[in-house]
Tab-separated table of C-alpha atoms in Angstrom:
chain	number	residue	atom	x	y	z
A	26	MET	CA	-0.073	-0.009	0.099
A	27	ASP	CA	1.481	3.413	-1.220
A	28	THR	CA	1.338	5.929	1.570
A	29	GLN	CA	3.581	8.688	0.055
A	30	GLY	CA	2.269	12.002	0.917
A	31	SER	CA	-0.629	10.768	3.350
A	32	LEU	CA	-1.466	12.686	6.572
A	33	PHE	CA	0.418	10.112	8.277
A	34	SER	CA	3.264	9.340	6.053
A	35	ARG	CA	5.892	9.399	8.695
A	36	HIS	CA	4.393	6.217	10.548
A	37	ASN	CA	5.581	2.856	9.639
A	38	ASP	CA	3.219	0.163	7.718
A	39	SER	CA	2.059	-1.285	10.810
A	40	HIS	CA	-0.102	1.742	11.481
A	41	ILE	CA	-1.459	2.371	8.107
A	42	VAL	CA	-4.770	0.861	9.087
A	43	CYS	CA	-5.262	3.793	11.551
A	44	ILE	CA	-5.219	6.344	8.758
A	45	GLU	CA	-8.782	5.926	7.433
A	46	PRO	CA	-10.693	5.714	10.523
A	47	CYS	CA	-8.881	8.939	11.968
A	48	ARG	CA	-9.679	10.598	8.620
A	49	ARG	CA	-13.070	9.630	9.151
A	50	ARG	CA	-13.285	10.872	12.579
A	51	LEU	CA	-11.783	14.187	11.582
A	52	LYS	CA	-14.379	14.614	8.865
A	53	ARG	CA	-17.092	14.056	11.306
A	54	MET	CA	-15.695	16.481	13.800
A	55	VAL	CA	-15.269	19.266	11.106
A	56	ARG	CA	-18.457	18.345	9.704
A	57	ASN	CA	-20.530	18.580	12.945
A	58	GLY	CA	-18.801	21.761	13.953
A	59	LEU	CA	-19.568	23.432	10.640
A	60	GLN	CA	-23.084	22.189	10.956
A	61	SER	CA	-23.414	23.895	14.360
A	62	LEU	CA	-22.177	27.232	12.444
A	63	ARG	CA	-24.759	26.680	9.843
A	64	GLU	CA	-27.681	26.224	12.250
A	65	SER	CA	-26.435	29.084	14.329
A	66	LEU	CA	-26.217	31.784	11.437
A	67	GLY	CA	-29.874	30.527	10.451
A	68	VAL	CA	-28.641	28.671	6.825
A	69	LYS	CA	-30.630	25.986	5.804
A	70	ASN	CA	-29.118	24.893	2.413
A	71	TYR	CA	-26.278	22.592	2.371
A	72	PHE	CA	-23.427	24.447	0.952
A	73	ALA	CA	-21.509	22.956	-2.070
A	74	ASN	CA	-18.011	24.131	-0.859
A	75	LEU	CA	-18.610	22.301	2.345
A	76	GLY	CA	-17.346	19.112	0.947
A	77	GLN	CA	-14.566	20.892	-0.430
A	78	VAL	CA	-13.550	22.287	2.844
A	79	LEU	CA	-13.523	18.719	4.231
A	80	ASN	CA	-11.611	17.243	1.249
A	81	VAL	CA	-8.959	19.569	1.279
A	82	LEU	CA	-8.681	19.434	5.006
A	83	CYS	CA	-8.433	15.711	4.974
A	84	SER	CA	-6.485	15.181	1.589
A	85	GLN	CA	-2.836	15.327	0.589
A	86	SER	CA	-2.756	19.272	0.403
A	87	LEU	CA	-1.643	18.998	4.142
A	88	THR	CA	1.510	16.755	3.040
A	89	THR	CA	4.897	17.261	4.772
A	90	ASP	CA	6.437	18.119	1.347
A	91	SER	CA	4.157	20.937	0.583
A	92	CYS	CA	4.978	23.455	3.469
A	93	PRO	CA	8.030	25.245	4.713
A	94	ARG	CA	10.019	23.505	7.422
A	95	ALA	CA	9.692	24.554	11.039
A	96	ILE	CA	13.398	25.696	11.330
A	97	PRO	CA	13.815	28.587	9.075
A	98	SER	CA	17.448	29.316	9.875
A	99	ALA	CA	19.853	27.201	7.901
A	100	ASP	CA	22.970	28.541	9.382
A	101	ARG	CA	22.393	26.700	12.835
A	102	GLU	CA	24.410	23.890	13.516
A	103	LYS	CA	22.575	20.745	13.353
A	104	GLY	CA	23.202	19.418	16.781
A	105	ASP	CA	22.065	22.577	18.263
A	106	VAL	CA	18.842	22.143	16.439
A	107	MET	CA	18.396	18.729	17.442
A	108	CYS	CA	18.568	19.515	21.086
A	109	ARG	CA	16.651	22.428	21.319
A	110	ARG	CA	13.061	22.337	22.389
A	111	ARG	CA	10.736	23.788	19.747
A	112	ILE	CA	8.055	26.180	20.233
A	113	THR	CA	5.462	26.832	17.416
A	114	ILE	CA	2.756	29.563	17.378
A	115	VAL	CA	0.032	29.503	14.418
A	116	GLN	CA	-1.054	32.723	13.625
A	117	PRO	CA	-3.323	34.051	10.657
A	118	CYS	CA	-0.901	36.737	10.070
A	119	ILE	CA	1.710	39.003	11.731
A	120	PRO	CA	0.393	42.490	12.254
A	121	PRO	CA	3.138	45.489	12.606
A	122	TYR	CA	2.293	45.632	16.384
A	123	ARG	CA	2.943	42.274	17.042
A	124	VAL	CA	6.414	42.124	15.555
A	125	PRO	CA	8.167	43.567	19.039
A	126	PHE	CA	6.325	40.670	21.096
A	127	PHE	CA	7.364	38.010	18.797
A	128	ARG	CA	11.129	39.056	18.696
A	129	CYS	CA	10.979	39.705	22.581
A	130	LEU	CA	9.452	36.001	23.129
A	131	ALA	CA	12.041	34.398	20.699
A	132	THR	CA	14.904	35.932	22.943
A	133	ASP	CA	13.115	35.035	26.389
A	134	LEU	CA	12.289	31.478	25.286
A	135	HIS	CA	15.873	30.896	24.123
A	136	GLU	CA	17.498	32.493	27.142
A	137	GLN	CA	15.011	31.138	29.903
A	138	LEU	CA	14.024	27.701	28.231
A	139	GLY	CA	16.721	26.859	25.938
A	140	ALA	CA	13.886	26.897	23.273
A	141	GLU	CA	13.384	27.861	19.629
A	142	LEU	CA	10.572	29.988	18.406
A	143	THR	CA	8.752	29.574	15.161
A	144	VAL	CA	5.854	31.817	14.410
A	145	ALA	CA	3.719	30.008	11.396
A	146	HIS	CA	1.521	32.681	9.848
A	147	GLY	CA	-1.014	32.133	6.938
A	148	SER	CA	-1.211	34.525	3.999
A	149	HIS	CA	-4.342	36.120	5.540
A	150	PRO	CA	-3.551	39.810	5.190
A	151	TYR	CA	-3.344	42.246	8.161
A	152	ALA	CA	-6.812	44.149	7.839
A	153	SER	CA	-5.131	47.763	8.748
A	154	HIS	CA	-2.269	47.294	6.422
A	155	ARG	CA	-3.065	50.041	3.894
A	156	ALA	CA	-1.538	53.017	2.328
A	157	GLY	CA	0.496	55.022	4.552
A	158	ASP	CA	1.286	52.183	6.845
A	159	ARG	CA	5.446	51.553	6.387
A	160	GLY	CA	4.649	47.650	6.235
A	161	THR	CA	5.388	44.953	8.621
A	162	PRO	CA	9.066	44.261	9.700
A	163	GLU	CA	10.518	40.754	9.193
A	164	VAL	CA	10.544	38.399	11.853
A	165	ASP	CA	13.384	36.003	11.754
A	166	CYS	CA	11.652	33.031	13.213
A	167	ALA	CA	8.672	33.429	10.829
A	168	VAL	CA	7.386	30.832	8.464
A	169	LYS	CA	4.722	31.483	5.983
A	170	LEU	CA	2.084	28.828	5.325
A	171	ASN	CA	-0.088	28.211	2.415
A	172	GLU	CA	-3.764	28.581	3.185
A	173	ARG	CA	-7.101	28.312	1.638
A	174	SER	CA	-10.256	30.102	2.754
A	175	TRP	CA	-14.209	29.782	2.141
A	176	ARG	CA	-17.209	31.290	3.570
A	177	ILE	CA	-19.924	28.942	5.080
A	178	GLY	CA	-23.223	30.841	5.448
A	179	GLY	CA	-21.410	34.048	5.831
A	180	PHE	CA	-18.893	32.795	8.310
A	181	PRO	CA	-15.263	32.787	6.880
A	182	VAL	CA	-13.332	29.334	7.611
A	183	ARG	CA	-9.755	28.556	6.493
A	184	VAL	CA	-7.166	25.939	6.533
A	185	ARG	CA	-3.421	26.163	6.700
A	186	GLN	CA	-1.088	23.714	5.441
A	187	LEU	CA	1.282	22.976	8.746
A	188	GLY	CA	3.224	20.233	6.979
A	189	ASP	CA	5.423	18.617	9.432
A	190	LEU	CA	5.408	21.536	11.976
A	191	PRO	CA	3.723	19.810	14.453
A	192	SER	CA	5.678	16.540	14.543
A	193	ARG	CA	8.669	18.813	14.785
A	194	SER	CA	7.374	20.727	17.844
A	195	ASP	CA	7.353	20.232	21.496
A	196	VAL	CA	4.689	22.688	22.066
A	197	LEU	CA	2.106	23.955	19.448
A	198	ILE	CA	-0.004	27.105	20.396
A	199	VAL	CA	-2.987	28.092	18.224
A	200	GLU	CA	-5.646	30.768	18.239
A	201	GLN	CA	-8.844	30.292	20.339
A	202	ALA	CA	-11.015	30.330	17.086
A	203	LEU	CA	-13.585	28.051	15.496
A	204	GLN	CA	-12.542	29.194	11.813
A	205	ASN	CA	-9.320	27.597	11.999
A	206	LEU	CA	-9.873	24.298	10.554
A	207	GLU	CA	-6.428	22.907	10.878
A	208	THR	CA	-7.016	23.090	14.666
A	209	PHE	CA	-9.377	19.873	14.157
A	210	HIS	CA	-6.470	18.243	12.215
A	211	LEU	CA	-4.446	18.734	14.849
A	212	LEU	CA	-6.853	17.338	17.495
A	213	ALA	CA	-7.561	14.232	15.506
A	214	ARG	CA	-3.708	13.495	14.995
A	215	GLY	CA	-3.455	13.943	18.927
A	216	TRP	CA	-6.571	11.537	19.179
A	217	LEU	CA	-4.615	8.804	16.952
A	218	ARG	CA	-1.481	9.346	19.079
A	219	SER	CA	-3.366	8.920	22.094
A	220	VAL	CA	-4.973	5.744	20.971
A	221	ARG	CA	-1.492	4.348	19.948
A	222	GLY	CA	0.189	5.186	23.081
A	223	GLY	CA	2.495	7.878	21.456
A	224	SER	CA	3.254	11.282	22.225
A	225	GLY	CA	3.218	14.502	20.351
A	226	PRO	CA	3.256	18.353	20.967
A	227	ALA	CA	1.525	19.849	24.018
A	228	LEU	CA	-1.336	21.944	22.512
A	229	GLY	CA	-1.886	25.464	24.054
A	230	MET	CA	-4.310	28.009	23.079
A	231	TRP	CA	-4.316	31.754	23.286
A	232	GLY	CA	-6.877	34.606	22.686
A	233	LEU	CA	-9.814	36.804	24.347
A	234	GLY	CA	-11.288	33.825	26.321
A	235	ARG	CA	-14.749	34.892	25.655
A	236	ASN	CA	-16.816	36.379	22.865
A	237	TYR	CA	-16.839	40.275	22.468
A	238	LYS	CA	-19.525	40.058	19.664
A	239	GLN	CA	-22.922	39.003	19.431
A	240	VAL	CA	-23.062	35.434	18.683
A	241	GLY	CA	-25.519	32.523	19.065
A	242	PRO	CA	-25.524	29.822	21.908
A	243	LEU	CA	-24.215	26.924	19.398
A	244	LEU	CA	-21.227	29.022	18.607
A	245	ARG	CA	-20.587	29.814	21.976
A	246	SER	CA	-20.858	26.277	22.879
A	247	ALA	CA	-18.615	25.155	19.992
A	248	LYS	CA	-15.769	27.427	20.971
A	249	ARG	CA	-16.173	26.258	24.599
A	250	VAL	CA	-15.649	22.732	23.886
A	251	LEU	CA	-12.652	23.796	21.483
A	252	THR	CA	-10.908	25.480	24.277
A	253	ARG	CA	-11.348	22.635	26.773
A	254	GLN	CA	-8.993	20.457	24.335
A	255	ALA	CA	-6.094	22.464	24.983
A	256	SER	CA	-3.631	21.742	27.605
A	257	TRP	CA	-2.798	25.512	28.439
A	258	PHE	CA	-4.588	28.606	27.627
A	259	PHE	CA	-2.998	31.880	27.374
A	260	ALA	CA	-5.476	34.673	28.145
A	261	TYR	CA	-4.976	38.338	26.924
A	262	THR	CA	-6.620	39.723	30.031
A	263	GLU	CA	-7.936	38.650	33.657
A	264	GLY	CA	-11.491	38.883	32.844
A	265	GLY	CA	-10.682	36.619	29.869
A	266	ALA	CA	-9.044	34.084	32.082
A	267	ASP	CA	-12.111	34.370	34.658
A	268	HIS	CA	-14.306	33.432	31.764
A	269	VAL	CA	-12.339	30.291	30.624
A	270	ALA	CA	-12.063	29.068	34.145
A	271	ALA	CA	-15.825	29.483	34.718
A	272	GLU	CA	-16.256	27.524	31.778
A	273	GLY	CA	-14.474	24.689	33.112
A	274	PHE	CA	-10.811	25.001	32.305
A	275	PRO	CA	-8.332	24.639	34.809
A	276	ARG	CA	-7.150	27.623	36.691
A	277	ASP	CA	-3.724	26.586	37.222
A	278	ARG	CA	-3.074	26.097	33.507
A	279	ILE	CA	-4.138	29.530	32.510
A	280	THR	CA	-1.595	32.337	32.226
A	281	VAL	CA	-2.788	35.980	31.851
A	282	VAL	CA	-0.422	37.528	29.531
A	283	ARG	CA	-1.608	41.328	29.656
A	284	ASN	CA	-1.979	42.072	26.170
A	285	SER	CA	0.106	45.062	24.896
A	286	THR	CA	1.966	46.971	21.922
A	287	ASP	CA	5.463	48.004	22.375
A	288	THR	CA	4.591	50.599	24.814
A	289	SER	CA	8.338	51.031	26.072
A	290	ALA	CA	9.410	52.287	22.487
A	291	LEU	CA	6.243	54.445	22.266
A	292	VAL	CA	7.113	55.925	25.707
A	293	ALA	CA	10.702	56.742	24.766
A	294	ALA	CA	9.342	58.341	21.511
A	295	ARG	CA	6.968	60.436	23.354
A	296	ASN	CA	9.559	61.555	25.715
A	297	ALA	CA	11.788	62.538	22.768
A	298	VAL	CA	9.172	64.743	21.167
A	299	THR	CA	10.395	68.538	21.663
A	300	GLU	CA	8.065	71.531	22.234
A	301	GLU	CA	9.254	72.888	18.827
A	302	GLN	CA	8.090	69.898	17.275
A	303	VAL	CA	4.723	70.148	18.654
A	304	LEU	CA	4.656	73.688	17.547
A	305	GLU	CA	5.524	73.296	14.165
A	306	PHE	CA	3.220	70.312	13.665
A	307	SER	CA	0.227	72.294	15.312
A	308	SER	CA	1.052	75.437	12.971
A	309	ARG	CA	1.163	73.139	10.097
A	310	TYR	CA	-2.573	71.691	11.054
A	311	GLY	CA	-3.958	74.962	12.688
A	312	LEU	CA	-4.138	72.993	16.104
A	313	VAL	CA	-4.448	74.410	19.669
A	314	PRO	CA	-2.807	71.761	21.773
A	315	GLU	CA	-5.512	72.283	24.539
A	316	ARG	CA	-8.244	71.800	22.111
A	317	THR	CA	-7.144	69.019	20.361
A	318	ALA	CA	-8.079	65.205	20.415
A	319	LEU	CA	-6.668	62.128	18.897
A	320	TYR	CA	-8.539	58.908	17.168
A	321	LEU	CA	-6.021	56.251	16.653
A	322	GLY	CA	-7.344	52.829	15.249
A	323	GLY	CA	-9.164	51.065	12.377
A	324	PHE	CA	-12.187	52.329	10.446
A	325	HIS	CA	-14.331	49.318	10.866
A	326	GLU	CA	-17.918	49.103	12.261
A	327	ALA	CA	-17.119	48.167	15.695
A	328	LYS	CA	-15.175	51.221	16.170
A	329	ARG	CA	-18.578	53.572	15.754
A	330	ILE	CA	-16.825	55.986	13.229
A	331	PRO	CA	-20.066	57.662	12.515
A	332	PHE	CA	-20.788	58.187	16.101
A	333	LEU	CA	-17.142	59.788	16.394
A	334	LEU	CA	-17.585	62.078	13.391
A	335	GLU	CA	-21.203	63.297	14.631
A	336	ALA	CA	-19.397	63.776	18.113
A	337	ALA	CA	-16.692	65.805	16.479
A	338	ALA	CA	-19.088	67.878	14.664
A	339	HIS	CA	-21.018	68.679	17.796
A	340	ILE	CA	-17.908	69.450	19.609
A	341	VAL	CA	-16.707	72.168	17.093
A	342	ARG	CA	-20.140	73.875	17.363
A	343	ARG	CA	-19.460	74.387	20.922
A	344	MET	CA	-15.707	74.628	20.936
A	345	PRO	CA	-15.072	76.229	17.511
A	346	ASP	CA	-11.144	75.786	17.730
A	347	PHE	CA	-11.539	72.067	18.499
A	348	ARG	CA	-9.699	69.450	16.239
A	349	LEU	CA	-9.924	65.911	15.930
A	350	LEU	CA	-6.651	64.174	14.459
A	351	VAL	CA	-7.872	61.083	12.969
A	352	VAL	CA	-4.982	58.249	12.289
A	353	GLY	CA	-5.954	55.054	10.864
A	354	ASP	CA	-7.712	53.386	7.750
A	355	GLY	CA	-10.452	50.923	6.703
A	356	ALA	CA	-13.893	50.461	5.309
A	357	CYS	CA	-15.032	53.879	6.685
A	358	ARG	CA	-12.334	55.981	5.207
A	359	SER	CA	-14.603	57.663	2.922
A	360	LEU	CA	-16.844	59.020	5.793
A	361	VAL	CA	-13.733	60.393	7.564
A	362	GLU	CA	-12.579	62.122	4.416
A	363	ALA	CA	-15.908	63.738	3.940
A	364	SER	CA	-16.186	65.145	7.609
A	365	ALA	CA	-12.838	66.514	7.067
A	366	ALA	CA	-13.698	68.272	3.655
A	367	ARG	CA	-16.816	69.703	5.044
A	368	GLY	CA	-14.686	71.420	8.147
A	369	ASP	CA	-16.239	69.554	10.887
A	370	GLY	CA	-12.743	69.824	12.778
A	371	VAL	CA	-11.553	66.407	11.339
A	372	VAL	CA	-8.017	66.421	10.426
A	373	TYR	CA	-7.140	63.006	8.650
A	374	LEU	CA	-3.473	61.803	8.679
A	375	GLY	CA	-3.606	58.498	7.003
A	376	ALA	CA	-2.610	55.158	9.139
A	377	ALA	CA	0.627	54.784	11.226
A	378	HIS	CA	2.037	52.162	13.090
A	379	ASP	CA	5.365	53.952	14.065
A	380	GLU	CA	7.049	56.636	16.026
A	381	ARG	CA	4.692	59.344	14.372
A	382	ARG	CA	2.223	58.351	16.877
A	383	ALA	CA	4.130	60.034	19.393
A	384	LEU	CA	3.891	63.488	17.894
A	385	PHE	CA	0.262	62.972	17.133
A	386	GLY	CA	-0.081	62.214	20.877
A	387	ALA	CA	2.108	65.053	22.182
A	388	ALA	CA	-0.080	67.536	20.167
A	389	SER	CA	-3.337	66.143	21.571
A	390	ARG	CA	-4.982	66.294	25.105
A	391	LEU	CA	-7.414	63.149	24.875
A	392	MET	CA	-7.968	59.921	22.934
A	393	LEU	CA	-11.631	59.630	21.714
A	394	VAL	CA	-12.651	56.080	21.095
A	395	PRO	CA	-16.611	55.730	21.125
A	396	GLY	CA	-16.437	51.978	20.082
A	397	THR	CA	-14.399	49.097	20.606
A	398	VAL	CA	-11.561	49.789	22.857
A	399	GLY	CA	-8.732	47.592	21.651
A	400	LEU	CA	-4.819	48.056	21.855
A	401	CYS	CA	-5.265	51.680	21.620
A	402	ALA	CA	-5.803	51.625	25.488
A	403	VAL	CA	-2.031	50.865	26.189
A	404	ASP	CA	-1.340	53.344	23.372
A	405	SER	CA	-3.089	56.057	25.337
A	406	PHE	CA	-0.993	55.325	28.300
A	407	ALA	CA	2.195	55.586	26.547
A	408	LEU	CA	1.115	58.892	24.854
A	409	ARG	CA	-0.438	60.351	27.791
A	410	THR	CA	-3.726	60.964	25.997
A	411	PRO	CA	-6.437	59.489	28.136
A	412	VAL	CA	-9.329	57.664	26.306
A	413	VAL	CA	-12.800	59.002	26.360
A	414	THR	CA	-15.175	56.102	25.690
A	415	THR	CA	-18.674	55.357	25.943
A	416	ASP	CA	-20.767	52.380	27.749
A	417	TRP	CA	-21.408	50.721	24.659
A	418	PRO	CA	-21.988	46.896	25.506
A	419	TRP	CA	-19.820	45.483	22.861
A	420	ARG	CA	-16.439	46.264	24.378
A	421	SER	CA	-13.151	44.699	23.426
A	422	VAL	CA	-10.966	42.835	26.044
A	423	GLU	CA	-8.439	45.909	26.665
A	424	PHE	CA	-11.376	47.941	28.110
A	425	GLU	CA	-10.310	46.021	31.243
A	426	TYR	CA	-7.311	48.259	31.433
A	427	LEU	CA	-9.335	51.485	31.570
A	428	GLU	CA	-10.772	53.065	34.954
A	429	HIS	CA	-13.364	55.812	34.754
A	430	GLY	CA	-12.284	59.010	36.460
A	431	ARG	CA	-8.659	57.660	37.045
A	432	ASN	CA	-6.904	56.920	33.457
A	433	ALA	CA	-9.981	57.424	31.324
A	434	LEU	CA	-13.523	58.371	30.986
A	435	VAL	CA	-16.675	56.102	30.182
A	436	ILE	CA	-19.590	58.341	29.133
A	437	PRO	CA	-23.290	57.221	28.886
A	438	GLY	CA	-25.575	58.437	26.275
A	439	GLY	CA	-25.602	59.443	22.410
A	440	PRO	CA	-22.914	61.639	20.227
A	441	GLU	CA	-24.411	64.952	21.947
A	442	GLN	CA	-23.982	63.651	25.739
A	443	TYR	CA	-20.207	62.283	24.425
A	444	ALA	CA	-19.436	65.884	22.794
A	445	GLN	CA	-20.545	67.826	25.950
A	446	ALA	CA	-18.396	65.504	28.123
A	447	VAL	CA	-15.441	66.103	25.730
A	448	VAL	CA	-15.930	69.878	25.896
A	449	ASP	CA	-16.197	69.802	29.535
A	450	THR	CA	-13.075	67.654	30.210
A	451	LEU	CA	-10.813	69.934	27.766
A	452	SER	CA	-12.143	73.120	29.753
A	453	SER	CA	-10.869	71.657	32.891
A	454	PRO	CA	-6.989	71.560	32.693
A	455	GLN	CA	-7.019	70.047	36.276
A	456	LEU	CA	-9.247	67.047	35.121
A	457	VAL	CA	-6.897	66.486	31.925
A	458	THR	CA	-3.904	66.515	34.400
A	459	ARG	CA	-5.276	64.084	36.671
A	460	LEU	CA	-6.321	61.588	33.915
A	461	GLN	CA	-2.812	61.921	32.272
A	462	GLY	CA	-1.155	61.048	35.598
A	463	GLY	CA	-3.181	57.819	35.775
A	464	CYS	CA	-2.004	57.175	32.279
A	465	THR	CA	1.656	57.670	33.043
A	466	SER	CA	1.611	55.118	36.137
A	467	ASP	CA	-0.120	52.583	33.842
A	468	ALA	CA	2.115	52.865	30.952
A	469	GLY	CA	4.838	50.345	32.743
A	470	ARG	CA	2.295	48.061	33.776
A	471	TYR	CA	1.372	46.939	30.109
A	472	THR	CA	4.498	46.284	28.014
A	473	VAL	CA	5.603	43.565	25.512
A	474	GLU	CA	8.752	42.663	27.688
A	475	GLY	CA	6.185	41.893	30.364
A	476	MET	CA	3.854	40.138	28.039
A	477	SER	CA	6.546	37.887	26.704
A	478	ALA	CA	7.978	37.083	30.410
A	479	ARG	CA	4.561	35.931	31.424
A	480	PHE	CA	3.829	33.980	27.906
A	481	THR	CA	7.245	32.149	28.497
A	482	GLU	CA	6.201	30.967	32.103
A	483	GLY	CA	3.099	29.583	30.504
A	484	VAL	CA	5.231	27.849	28.003
A	485	ALA	CA	7.446	26.262	30.741
A	486	GLY	CA	4.297	24.908	32.461
A	487	LEU	CA	2.822	23.778	29.055
A	488	LEU	CA	6.161	21.811	28.545
A	489	GLU	CA	5.732	20.539	32.249
A	490	THR	CA	2.372	19.256	31.175
A	491	ARG	CA	4.017	17.261	27.977
A	492	HIS	CA	6.579	15.471	30.322
A	493	LEU	CA	3.772	14.338	32.700
A	494	VAL	CA	1.545	12.952	29.734
A	495	ALA	CA	4.650	11.399	28.145
């Protein structure tokens, strides 16, 4: 029987009989999961591409020969590679803000655990990677994977070709996400190994811990079941960890990493901005720093860009010298450009993921984010521009970092109430100074260095679980 190119071609002939039962089990797992998605989305028809998804997942497209190797650096000595622990993280992409973390993590894993990091990422583009962004710097430990994607009833699913990465890894960490079908493949391989009494990589997951979007009960249940299959969970925040633990995951196998950007570099860049630079920048755009606010983030629906622009127009009517610096890009860009053209106090500066943000922050007093508060929360701490947000229920995970009245303001009501709160705050230098002090004190709490150190501790625990199982 020819096993060349099969999913389990690394096993000898005595185990070939296990391939088809495992493949059938894998098909059932994925089919049941996608059926739950279909029912949750209210889609009744059977989608022709569902069979295509299953065939690709279980076919020879996931062979070891079709994918990059797990060890991207060819200049390492062979003996060094063979004895070193291998940690693989699978990502949909590597956003610019995540690069400093992976670089720091690679160093920490090497120095603390003698381990080698591989970041395996798909071809899925980073959503905010647009004109005006200088691009994603290279990560030495990155390996690009081939992937295919579909939409099942409007729900995106994808499968990445992991090749021999799982068999060459001691630890494999994946997203806490239902749409990544290769995760089901990994679980099926783990089931096969357990049946045969073998061992494989310890599986970890990292992510938000809970849904921050409105989803149906079947999706929530499916995600809960998927999460329980991991041996360790890396939660972005304490709230995410609490939710995962409440769903039955062992608390002693959860690491809270405190999701962050490279705030240390941003703090240094902010401290390096001179008064002359701020004056020149303010003069160029007609800004009064005491009457200037900043928006920094994507232009997607969850950010409530129409709300933000309406509020800015209200603020200008009550405070004519107010200006809102808008930094970002996305689907609502045309709305931002139209508002700027109307003279509603909006100054559109394009996208930025670099030190330019320091100057924008130095010229502003507040950061306006009426919608989802993500990693802009830690940016606000580094820039000393307190966030003014709303009590909108669909908050993102980093909202936990904000404390009303200390490092941020949370305003109830609509655009007019929000606008009035901004006007009142800008008119109170004492309040602005107090909020900025809260930001400054929290800037050192959320860093990629700290995030990497905590992640490394979690990996050490995950390695220990692998040894216990083995």
